[in-house]
Amino acid sequence: MKFISSLIIMLIFLCGCKVSESQNIDFLDNANYPIKILENARGQEIKDWQFKDPKSDSIPGISLNSSKVTELLKRKVTKEVVIAVIDMSVDVDHPQLKNLIWKNKNEIPENNKDEDGNGYVDDIHGWNFLGHKEMGSNEFTSYEYTRIIKKYGDRFKNIDPDEVKGTEKELYNNYIKALAKHNERTKYAKNKYENDSFVVDYFKGLTIKFDSIFSKKGYGLKELDSLQKTVIPDSIMKMNIDDMKTMIKYRISLASLKETEYHSKKQINVLLNLNHNDRSLIGDNEEDIKDVFYGNNIVNHNVIRMDHGTLVSGVIAFTVKQMEKIGLKAKIKIMPLTISGYGDENDKDTALAIRYAVDNGANIINISSGKLFSIHKDWVDDAIKYAEKKDVLIVHSAGNEGEDLQNGKILKYPNDNSSNGSEISNNFLNVGASSYNKNGHLIYSSSNYGKLDVDLFAPGEAIYTLIPKEQKGQKKSGTSYATPLVSTVCALLKSYYPKLSVKDIKMIVMNSVVKYNQPTKVNNADVETIEVPFDQLSKSGGILNAYNAFVLAEKITTK
């Protein structure tokens, strides 16, 4: 869809809509506001920077800290809006999440019955499409390129490429790409596991050594500094002390090193293993999209290891909290739907999770995940179109390879692209991650970008969110955390302006961005890095702005 400029949109609505005195608030135009260059920013300087205002704060946030927002929305009656978080497990009992978690009012908990007749028994808070019949859950899943090799290996592995014709050619080419990626990743995984195992053994030995030296009384940097003064410089013991000090300084525990080693081993034994069947415990036929009733209702399985869903939900929770800080209510609920393990999501799970969300009342669907291959893109495309038909918006992360999605080097799935390059629907937003202008560049260094495939950017660096099972929070970076920021603003638009359709909301968000034309460094297919004007890195050319979106929504809905 081609979007006309924000200025034209504003002129249309200003001419066609009655504007009350309370609506007579300045729209943040696309002027290039002077933005602070923050290098090595810490603490208060970038605390909650994503909510700050480009004009008054000189920080490229989404303007959700403004009294103008309060003035605009304070007299409105809000409607409850549901965001489906299609991701890993979610810590539904977390103190800062539990009041936001969606509850299926038509289902009675833990009675092993399906009162609402949707086919999912006891789905009180959502559904786990990786769940086992024995109530466990898959934590590690195959890469999609592993699935492709398993599916098409017998068909293509000994074939003469010249014999492949017609529709088979595309399947064959995809198989060859999958095989190359699998070989590359297998080599990397084996080296990583070998290195991780060495590190675990090394620090296990160091722990035993220093426990013995300090008679298991405990020790820290002070005690190690004192010990270091007694040893010979450049000795092995000096190196051991330096390494243990590094462990303590950066809070690296032996348990965390073992967890890393465990993941490396699983990458070899599960994600890349051509003989592993990660659907055997789930019990479905992964090649049958009509085989829909599988999984279980445990949406909070092992949230410490499977933490990504909680991290994503935490961004939503802190955005709701920010609304409260400026004196506004945000009637938003989170519907957890588990499809992600370590590895790649199965297209069947993605498609059915989208359909579950739509059928059970979600207004916005957040998908902060993606993959480089897709066996059943058609299933996911059909689900996206189904969501559009039911007026549900899908907000998806653009990915963190630091690549231009238009250069043909990579594709990210799911997406809303058709085979001819046009969009299959008008309910899909692809989100890149912006920075607080770190070192003078507005894009987060790992974010993908693209003039055709990335719709807009949103703050995605050093974003404060939750830690599962803990009261304290943490800062995370990536498109995974920019995406729920967009999802929440879209949900707020729907809550405060319930008459808006999904097409309206997409149009408003795209046409209310704040644009910047300052050069920003990005990766390029031909050279290592190039500088490109920021407004050339996405379809809208700018960064999400909640205040602008509310102003535009007000003008659209006021007769």
Coordinates of C-alpha atoms in Angstrom, one line a residue:
M1 CA 0.0 0.0 0.0
K2 CA 1.3 3.5 -0.9
F3 CA 1.0 6.0 2.0
I4 CA 0.5 9.7 1.3
S5 CA 2.5 12.2 3.3
S6 CA 1.5 13.1 6.9
L7 CA 1.1 16.7 5.8
I8 CA -1.5 15.8 3.1
I9 CA -3.3 13.5 5.6
M10 CA -3.5 16.3 8.1
L11 CA -4.8 18.8 5.6
I12 CA -7.5 16.3 4.5
F13 CA -8.7 15.8 8.1
L14 CA -8.4 19.4 9.1
C15 CA -10.6 20.4 6.2
G16 CA -13.1 17.6 6.7
C17 CA -13.4 17.3 10.5
K18 CA -14.6 19.6 13.2
V19 CA -11.8 20.2 15.6
S20 CA -12.7 21.1 19.2
E21 CA -10.6 23.5 21.4
S22 CA -9.1 20.5 23.3
Q23 CA -7.9 19.1 19.9
N24 CA -6.1 22.2 18.9
I25 CA -2.7 20.8 19.8
D26 CA 0.4 20.9 17.6
F27 CA 1.2 17.9 15.5
L28 CA 4.9 17.0 15.7
D29 CA 5.9 17.6 12.1
N30 CA 8.6 15.9 10.2
A31 CA 11.2 18.6 10.9
N32 CA 14.5 17.4 11.9
Y33 CA 14.5 18.2 15.6
P34 CA 18.0 18.6 17.1
I35 CA 18.7 15.2 18.8
K36 CA 21.2 14.8 21.5
I37 CA 24.1 12.5 20.6
L38 CA 24.4 10.1 23.5
E39 CA 27.6 8.2 23.8
N40 CA 28.1 5.5 26.4
A41 CA 24.8 6.7 28.0
R42 CA 24.0 5.4 31.5
G43 CA 21.4 5.6 34.1
Q44 CA 19.0 8.6 34.2
E45 CA 20.2 9.9 30.8
I46 CA 18.4 7.1 28.9
K47 CA 16.0 5.9 31.6
D48 CA 12.7 5.3 29.9
W49 CA 14.1 7.2 26.9
Q50 CA 11.6 5.4 24.6
F51 CA 8.7 7.6 26.1
K52 CA 10.5 10.9 25.7
D53 CA 9.7 13.6 23.3
P54 CA 11.9 14.6 20.2
K55 CA 11.0 18.2 20.5
S56 CA 11.1 19.0 24.2
D57 CA 13.6 16.4 25.3
S58 CA 15.8 16.2 22.1
I59 CA 15.5 12.4 22.4
P60 CA 13.8 10.4 19.7
G61 CA 11.2 8.7 21.8
I62 CA 7.5 8.2 21.1
S63 CA 6.3 11.3 23.1
L64 CA 4.3 9.3 25.8
N65 CA 5.6 11.5 28.6
S66 CA 3.7 14.6 27.6
S67 CA 0.9 16.4 29.4
K68 CA -0.5 17.1 26.0
V69 CA -1.3 13.4 25.7
T70 CA -3.1 13.6 29.0
E71 CA -5.1 16.6 27.9
L72 CA -6.1 15.0 24.7
L73 CA -7.3 11.6 26.2
K74 CA -8.3 12.3 29.7
R75 CA -12.1 12.7 29.1
K76 CA -12.4 9.6 26.9
V77 CA -14.2 6.3 27.8
T78 CA -11.9 3.4 27.0
K79 CA -12.6 -0.1 25.8
E80 CA -10.6 -3.2 26.8
V81 CA -8.2 -4.3 24.1
V82 CA -6.4 -7.6 23.9
I83 CA -2.8 -8.1 22.6
A84 CA -2.0 -11.6 21.8
V85 CA 1.7 -12.3 22.4
I86 CA 2.7 -15.1 20.1
D87 CA 6.1 -16.1 21.5
M88 CA 7.7 -18.2 24.2
S89 CA 6.2 -18.8 27.7
V90 CA 4.9 -15.8 29.7
D91 CA 5.3 -15.5 33.5
V92 CA 1.5 -14.9 34.0
D93 CA 2.0 -14.8 37.8
H94 CA 4.6 -12.0 37.7
P95 CA 3.5 -9.2 40.1
Q96 CA 3.8 -6.7 37.3
L97 CA 2.0 -8.9 34.7
K98 CA -0.7 -10.9 36.5
N99 CA -3.3 -8.1 36.4
L100 CA -2.7 -7.6 32.7
I101 CA -3.1 -11.3 31.7
W102 CA -6.2 -12.1 29.6
K103 CA -8.7 -14.5 31.1
N104 CA -11.1 -16.7 29.1
K105 CA -14.3 -15.9 30.9
N106 CA -16.1 -18.7 29.2
E107 CA -13.9 -21.4 30.6
I108 CA -13.9 -22.9 34.1
P109 CA -10.3 -23.5 35.3
E110 CA -8.8 -27.0 35.8
N111 CA -11.9 -29.1 35.3
N112 CA -10.7 -30.8 32.1
K113 CA -13.7 -29.6 30.1
D114 CA -14.1 -27.4 27.1
E115 CA -16.9 -25.1 28.2
D116 CA -16.6 -22.6 25.4
G117 CA -16.4 -25.3 22.8
N118 CA -13.4 -23.9 21.0
G119 CA -11.6 -27.3 21.1
Y120 CA -8.9 -26.2 23.6
V121 CA -9.6 -27.6 27.0
D122 CA -9.0 -25.3 30.0
D123 CA -7.5 -22.5 27.9
I124 CA -7.9 -20.0 30.7
H125 CA -5.1 -17.7 29.7
G126 CA -4.2 -18.8 26.1
W127 CA -2.6 -21.9 24.6
N128 CA 0.7 -23.6 24.3
F129 CA 1.1 -25.1 20.8
L130 CA 4.4 -26.8 21.8
G131 CA 2.7 -28.5 24.8
H132 CA 2.9 -32.3 25.3
K133 CA 0.0 -34.5 26.1
E134 CA 1.8 -35.3 29.4
M135 CA 1.7 -31.5 30.1
G136 CA 5.4 -30.8 29.3
S137 CA 6.5 -28.6 26.5
N138 CA 9.1 -28.5 23.8
E139 CA 11.9 -26.1 24.7
F140 CA 14.1 -26.8 21.7
T141 CA 12.8 -27.1 18.2
S142 CA 14.3 -27.8 14.8
Y143 CA 15.6 -25.0 12.5
E144 CA 13.4 -24.6 9.5
Y145 CA 16.3 -25.5 7.2
T146 CA 16.7 -28.7 9.1
R147 CA 13.0 -29.5 8.5
I148 CA 13.5 -28.7 4.8
I149 CA 16.4 -31.1 4.4
K150 CA 14.4 -33.8 6.2
K151 CA 11.4 -33.2 4.0
Y152 CA 13.1 -33.0 0.6
G153 CA 16.4 -34.8 1.2
D154 CA 15.3 -38.1 -0.4
R155 CA 13.8 -36.2 -3.3
F156 CA 16.7 -34.0 -4.2
K157 CA 20.0 -35.2 -2.6
N158 CA 21.2 -37.3 -5.6
I159 CA 19.3 -35.5 -8.4
D160 CA 20.9 -33.9 -11.4
P161 CA 20.2 -30.1 -11.1
D162 CA 19.6 -30.0 -14.9
E163 CA 16.7 -32.4 -14.5
V164 CA 14.8 -30.2 -12.1
K165 CA 12.1 -28.3 -14.1
G166 CA 9.0 -26.1 -13.6
T167 CA 7.6 -25.7 -10.1
E168 CA 10.2 -28.2 -8.7
K169 CA 12.9 -25.7 -9.4
E170 CA 11.9 -23.3 -6.7
L171 CA 11.7 -26.2 -4.1
Y172 CA 15.1 -27.5 -5.2
N173 CA 16.8 -24.1 -5.0
N174 CA 15.3 -23.6 -1.5
Y175 CA 16.6 -27.1 -0.5
I176 CA 20.1 -26.2 -1.8
K177 CA 20.0 -22.9 0.3
A178 CA 18.8 -24.9 3.3
L179 CA 21.6 -27.4 2.9
A180 CA 24.3 -24.7 2.7
K181 CA 22.9 -23.0 5.8
H182 CA 22.7 -26.3 7.7
N183 CA 26.3 -27.1 6.9
E184 CA 27.5 -23.6 7.9
R185 CA 25.5 -23.7 11.1
T186 CA 26.6 -27.3 12.0
K187 CA 30.3 -26.3 11.7
Y188 CA 29.7 -23.2 13.9
A189 CA 27.7 -25.2 16.5
K190 CA 30.3 -27.9 16.9
N191 CA 33.0 -25.3 17.4
K192 CA 30.8 -23.4 19.9
Y193 CA 30.0 -26.5 21.9
E194 CA 33.7 -27.4 22.1
N195 CA 34.5 -23.9 23.3
D196 CA 31.6 -23.7 25.8
S197 CA 32.6 -27.1 27.3
F198 CA 36.2 -25.9 27.7
V199 CA 35.0 -22.7 29.4
V200 CA 32.8 -24.7 31.8
D201 CA 35.6 -27.1 32.7
Y202 CA 38.0 -24.3 33.1
F203 CA 35.9 -22.2 35.5
K204 CA 34.8 -25.4 37.3
G205 CA 38.4 -26.0 38.0
L206 CA 39.0 -22.3 39.1
T207 CA 36.0 -22.5 41.5
I208 CA 37.5 -25.6 43.1
K209 CA 40.9 -24.0 43.3
F210 CA 39.8 -20.7 44.9
D211 CA 37.3 -22.5 47.2
S212 CA 40.3 -24.4 48.5
I213 CA 42.5 -21.4 48.9
F214 CA 39.9 -19.4 50.8
S215 CA 38.7 -22.5 52.8
K216 CA 35.2 -22.1 51.3
K217 CA 34.7 -18.9 53.4
G218 CA 33.7 -17.0 50.3
Y219 CA 35.7 -14.4 48.4
G220 CA 35.3 -11.4 46.2
L221 CA 37.3 -8.8 44.3
K222 CA 38.9 -7.5 47.5
E223 CA 40.2 -10.9 48.5
L224 CA 41.4 -11.7 45.0
D225 CA 43.2 -8.4 44.8
S226 CA 45.0 -9.2 48.0
L227 CA 46.0 -12.7 46.7
Q228 CA 47.2 -11.2 43.4
K229 CA 49.8 -9.1 45.2
T230 CA 51.4 -12.3 46.5
V231 CA 51.8 -14.2 43.2
I232 CA 54.4 -13.9 40.4
P233 CA 53.5 -11.5 37.6
D234 CA 52.7 -13.3 34.3
S235 CA 52.2 -16.6 36.1
I236 CA 49.4 -19.0 35.5
M237 CA 48.0 -18.1 38.9
K238 CA 48.0 -14.4 38.0
M239 CA 45.9 -15.3 34.9
N240 CA 43.6 -17.5 37.0
I241 CA 43.0 -14.6 39.4
D242 CA 42.3 -12.2 36.5
D243 CA 39.8 -14.6 35.0
M244 CA 38.0 -15.2 38.3
K245 CA 37.8 -11.4 38.8
T246 CA 36.2 -11.0 35.4
M247 CA 33.6 -13.7 36.4
I248 CA 32.8 -11.8 39.5
K249 CA 32.9 -8.3 38.0
Y250 CA 30.4 -9.2 35.2
R251 CA 28.4 -11.5 37.5
I252 CA 29.0 -14.6 35.4
S253 CA 28.1 -17.7 37.3
L254 CA 29.1 -21.3 36.7
A255 CA 25.4 -22.1 36.4
S256 CA 25.0 -19.6 33.5
L257 CA 28.1 -21.0 31.8
K258 CA 26.6 -24.5 32.1
E259 CA 23.3 -23.2 30.7
T260 CA 25.2 -21.8 27.7
E261 CA 26.9 -25.2 27.2
Y262 CA 23.5 -27.0 27.5
H263 CA 22.1 -24.7 24.7
S264 CA 25.1 -25.5 22.5
K265 CA 24.6 -29.2 23.0
K266 CA 20.9 -28.9 22.2
Q267 CA 21.7 -27.0 19.0
I268 CA 23.6 -30.0 17.7
N269 CA 21.3 -32.7 19.1
V270 CA 17.9 -31.1 18.3
L271 CA 18.0 -27.9 16.2
L272 CA 20.4 -29.4 13.6
N273 CA 19.7 -33.1 14.0
L274 CA 18.2 -34.6 10.9
N275 CA 17.0 -37.6 12.9
H276 CA 15.2 -35.7 15.6
N277 CA 11.4 -35.5 15.6
D278 CA 10.4 -32.5 17.7
R279 CA 6.7 -33.3 17.1
S280 CA 6.7 -36.8 18.6
L281 CA 5.8 -35.6 22.1
I282 CA 3.3 -33.1 20.8
G283 CA 1.5 -35.8 18.9
D284 CA 0.1 -33.9 15.9
N285 CA 0.7 -34.3 12.2
E286 CA 2.7 -31.3 11.3
E287 CA 1.9 -31.7 7.6
D288 CA -1.8 -31.4 8.3
I289 CA -3.1 -27.9 8.9
K290 CA -6.5 -29.3 9.8
D291 CA -5.1 -31.3 12.7
V292 CA -5.6 -28.4 15.1
F293 CA -6.3 -29.7 18.6
Y294 CA -2.9 -30.4 20.1
G295 CA -0.7 -28.8 22.7
N296 CA -1.8 -27.9 26.3
N297 CA -2.9 -24.9 28.4
I298 CA 0.5 -24.3 30.2
V299 CA 1.5 -20.9 28.9
N300 CA 4.1 -20.4 31.6
H301 CA 6.3 -23.4 31.2
N302 CA 9.8 -22.9 32.5
V303 CA 9.7 -19.1 32.2
I304 CA 13.3 -18.7 33.4
R305 CA 14.8 -20.6 30.5
M306 CA 11.9 -19.7 28.1
D307 CA 12.1 -16.0 29.0
H308 CA 11.5 -14.2 25.7
G309 CA 7.7 -14.1 26.0
T310 CA 8.0 -12.4 29.5
L311 CA 10.5 -9.9 28.1
V312 CA 8.2 -8.9 25.3
S313 CA 5.2 -8.7 27.6
G314 CA 7.2 -6.6 30.0
V315 CA 7.5 -3.9 27.4
I316 CA 3.7 -3.8 27.1
A317 CA 3.4 -3.7 30.9
F318 CA 5.8 -0.8 31.3
T319 CA 4.1 1.1 28.5
V320 CA 0.8 0.7 30.4
K321 CA 2.5 1.8 33.5
Q322 CA 3.7 4.9 31.7
M323 CA 0.1 5.8 30.8
E324 CA -0.7 5.6 34.5
K325 CA 2.2 7.9 35.2
I326 CA 0.7 10.6 33.1
G327 CA -2.7 10.1 34.6
L328 CA -4.4 7.9 32.1
K329 CA -6.0 4.4 32.1
A330 CA -5.0 1.7 29.7
K331 CA -7.4 -1.2 29.5
I332 CA -5.1 -3.7 27.9
K333 CA -4.8 -7.4 28.4
I334 CA -2.1 -9.8 27.2
M335 CA -3.1 -13.2 25.7
P336 CA -0.1 -15.6 25.9
L337 CA 0.2 -18.0 23.0
T338 CA 3.3 -20.3 23.0
I339 CA 4.8 -21.3 19.7
S340 CA 8.5 -20.5 20.2
G341 CA 11.4 -22.6 21.5
Y342 CA 15.1 -22.3 20.8
G343 CA 15.2 -23.0 17.1
D344 CA 12.6 -22.0 14.5
E345 CA 8.8 -21.7 14.9
N346 CA 6.7 -24.2 12.9
D347 CA 4.5 -22.6 10.3
K348 CA 1.6 -24.7 11.4
D349 CA 1.9 -23.4 15.0
T350 CA 2.2 -19.8 13.8
A351 CA -0.9 -20.1 11.6
L352 CA -3.0 -21.7 14.2
A353 CA -1.9 -19.3 17.0
I354 CA -3.0 -16.4 14.8
R355 CA -6.3 -18.0 14.2
Y356 CA -6.7 -18.8 17.9
A357 CA -6.0 -15.2 18.8
V358 CA -8.5 -13.9 16.3
D359 CA -11.2 -16.3 17.3
N360 CA -10.8 -15.7 21.0
G361 CA -11.0 -11.9 21.0
A362 CA -7.5 -10.5 20.3
N363 CA -7.4 -7.1 18.6
I364 CA -3.7 -6.9 18.1
I365 CA -1.2 -9.7 17.6
N366 CA 2.4 -9.3 18.5
I367 CA 5.0 -11.6 16.9
S368 CA 8.5 -10.8 18.0
S369 CA 10.2 -13.7 16.2
G370 CA 11.2 -14.7 12.7
K371 CA 13.2 -17.1 10.6
L372 CA 15.0 -17.3 7.3
F373 CA 13.1 -20.2 5.6
S374 CA 9.4 -21.1 5.5
I375 CA 8.0 -24.5 4.4
H376 CA 4.3 -23.5 4.6
K377 CA 4.2 -19.8 4.0
D378 CA 0.8 -20.3 2.4
W379 CA -0.7 -21.5 5.8
V380 CA 0.6 -18.4 7.5
D381 CA -0.5 -16.1 4.7
D382 CA -4.0 -17.5 4.9
A383 CA -4.0 -16.9 8.7
I384 CA -2.8 -13.3 8.1
K385 CA -5.7 -12.7 5.6
Y386 CA -8.1 -14.3 8.1
A387 CA -7.0 -11.8 10.7
E388 CA -7.5 -8.9 8.3
K389 CA -11.0 -10.2 7.5
K390 CA -11.8 -10.2 11.2
D391 CA -10.2 -6.7 11.7
V392 CA -7.2 -7.8 13.7
L393 CA -3.8 -6.1 13.3
I394 CA -0.5 -8.1 13.3
V395 CA 2.7 -6.4 14.4
H396 CA 5.9 -8.2 13.6
S397 CA 9.6 -7.7 14.3
A398 CA 11.9 -7.1 11.3
G399 CA 14.8 -9.1 12.7
N400 CA 18.3 -8.5 14.0
E401 CA 20.7 -9.5 11.2
G402 CA 21.5 -5.8 10.5
E403 CA 20.6 -6.4 6.8
D404 CA 18.7 -4.5 4.1
L405 CA 15.7 -6.8 3.5
Q406 CA 15.5 -5.5 -0.1
N407 CA 19.0 -6.6 -1.2
G408 CA 17.8 -10.2 -1.7
K409 CA 20.4 -11.6 0.7
I410 CA 17.8 -12.6 3.3
L411 CA 14.1 -12.9 3.7
K412 CA 12.4 -12.9 7.1
Y413 CA 9.2 -15.0 7.8
P414 CA 6.4 -14.4 8.5
N415 CA 5.9 -11.5 6.2
D416 CA 3.1 -10.0 4.1
N417 CA 4.8 -10.3 0.8
S418 CA 3.3 -12.1 -2.2
S419 CA 5.3 -13.8 -4.9
N420 CA 5.1 -10.7 -7.1
G421 CA 6.3 -8.4 -4.4
S422 CA 3.0 -6.8 -3.5
E423 CA 1.4 -7.0 0.0
I424 CA -1.1 -9.8 0.6
S425 CA -3.1 -7.8 3.2
N426 CA -3.4 -4.5 4.9
N427 CA -3.1 -5.6 8.5
F428 CA 0.6 -6.3 8.9
L429 CA 3.2 -3.9 10.3
N430 CA 6.9 -4.9 10.1
V431 CA 9.0 -3.0 12.8
G432 CA 12.6 -2.1 12.9
A433 CA 14.5 -0.9 16.0
S434 CA 15.7 2.6 16.5
S435 CA 18.3 3.9 19.0
Y436 CA 18.5 6.8 21.3
N437 CA 21.0 8.3 18.8
K438 CA 23.9 6.3 20.2
N439 CA 27.1 7.7 18.7
G440 CA 25.0 9.9 16.4
H441 CA 23.1 7.1 14.6
L442 CA 19.4 6.5 15.0
I443 CA 19.2 2.9 14.0
Y444 CA 19.9 0.1 16.5
S445 CA 23.0 -1.5 15.0
S446 CA 21.6 -5.0 14.6
S447 CA 18.2 -4.0 13.2
N448 CA 17.1 -5.0 9.8
Y449 CA 15.8 -2.3 7.6
G450 CA 14.3 -1.8 4.1
K451 CA 12.4 0.8 2.1
L452 CA 9.8 -1.8 1.0
D453 CA 9.6 -4.4 3.8
V454 CA 10.1 -2.4 7.0
D455 CA 7.1 -0.2 7.7
L456 CA 8.4 1.9 10.6
F457 CA 10.9 2.1 13.4
A458 CA 10.3 2.2 17.1
P459 CA 12.7 2.5 20.1
G460 CA 14.5 -0.8 20.5
E461 CA 17.8 -0.2 22.3
A462 CA 18.2 -0.4 26.1
I463 CA 14.4 -0.9 26.6
Y464 CA 13.5 -1.6 30.2
T465 CA 11.5 -4.8 30.8
L466 CA 10.9 -7.6 33.3
I467 CA 12.9 -10.6 34.5
P468 CA 10.8 -13.7 35.0
K469 CA 10.3 -14.7 38.6
E470 CA 12.1 -11.5 39.9
Q471 CA 11.0 -8.1 41.0
K472 CA 13.9 -6.2 39.4
G473 CA 13.9 -5.4 35.7
Q474 CA 16.5 -5.3 33.0
K475 CA 17.3 -3.5 29.7
K476 CA 17.1 -5.4 26.5
S477 CA 17.8 -4.5 22.9
G478 CA 16.5 -5.6 19.5
T479 CA 13.5 -5.5 17.2
S480 CA 11.8 -7.9 19.6
Y481 CA 11.4 -5.0 22.0
A482 CA 10.5 -2.3 19.5
T483 CA 7.6 -4.4 18.2
P484 CA 5.6 -4.6 21.5
L485 CA 6.0 -0.8 21.8
V486 CA 4.2 -0.5 18.5
S487 CA 1.6 -3.1 19.5
T488 CA 0.8 -1.3 22.7
V489 CA 0.4 2.1 20.9
C490 CA -1.9 0.4 18.4
A491 CA -3.9 -1.2 21.2
L492 CA -4.2 2.3 22.9
L493 CA -5.5 3.7 19.7
K494 CA -8.1 0.9 19.6
S495 CA -9.0 1.4 23.3
Y496 CA -9.4 5.2 23.1
Y497 CA -10.9 5.2 19.6
P498 CA -12.8 1.9 19.3
K499 CA -14.4 2.8 16.0
L500 CA -11.1 2.7 14.2
S501 CA -10.6 -0.2 11.9
V502 CA -7.3 -2.1 11.6
K503 CA -6.7 -0.3 8.3
D504 CA -7.3 3.0 10.0
I505 CA -4.8 2.1 12.8
K506 CA -2.2 1.0 10.4
M507 CA -2.6 4.2 8.3
I508 CA -2.5 6.4 11.5
V509 CA 0.7 4.8 12.8
M510 CA 2.4 5.0 9.5
N511 CA 1.5 8.6 8.8
S512 CA 2.2 9.9 12.3
V513 CA 5.8 9.0 12.5
V514 CA 8.5 11.6 13.1
K515 CA 11.0 11.6 10.3
Y516 CA 14.7 12.3 10.4
N517 CA 17.0 12.6 7.4
Q518 CA 20.3 12.5 9.4
P519 CA 22.8 10.0 8.0
T520 CA 23.0 6.7 9.9
K521 CA 25.4 3.8 9.4
V522 CA 24.0 0.5 8.1
N523 CA 25.3 -2.7 6.6
N524 CA 25.3 -3.1 2.9
A525 CA 25.6 -6.1 0.6
D526 CA 28.5 -4.7 -1.3
V527 CA 30.5 -2.9 1.3
E528 CA 30.9 -3.3 5.1
T529 CA 28.9 -0.2 6.1
I530 CA 27.4 2.8 4.3
E531 CA 25.7 6.0 5.6
V532 CA 22.0 6.4 4.5
P533 CA 19.5 9.1 5.5
F534 CA 17.4 7.5 8.2
D535 CA 14.1 8.4 6.4
Q536 CA 15.2 6.0 3.6
L537 CA 15.4 2.9 5.8
S538 CA 11.7 2.2 6.0
K539 CA 8.4 2.6 4.1
S540 CA 7.1 5.4 6.4
G541 CA 10.6 6.9 6.8
G542 CA 10.3 7.5 10.5
I543 CA 9.9 6.6 14.2
L544 CA 6.7 5.7 16.0
N545 CA 5.1 8.7 17.8
A546 CA 2.2 8.0 20.1
Y547 CA 1.3 11.6 20.6
N548 CA 1.0 12.2 16.9
A549 CA -1.0 9.0 16.5
F550 CA -3.5 10.2 19.1
V551 CA -3.8 13.6 17.5
L552 CA -4.4 12.0 14.1
A553 CA -6.9 9.5 15.5
E554 CA -8.8 12.4 17.2
K555 CA -9.1 14.3 13.9
I556 CA -10.3 11.2 12.0
T557 CA -12.9 10.2 14.5
T558 CA -14.4 13.7 15.3
K559 CA -17.2 14.7 13.0

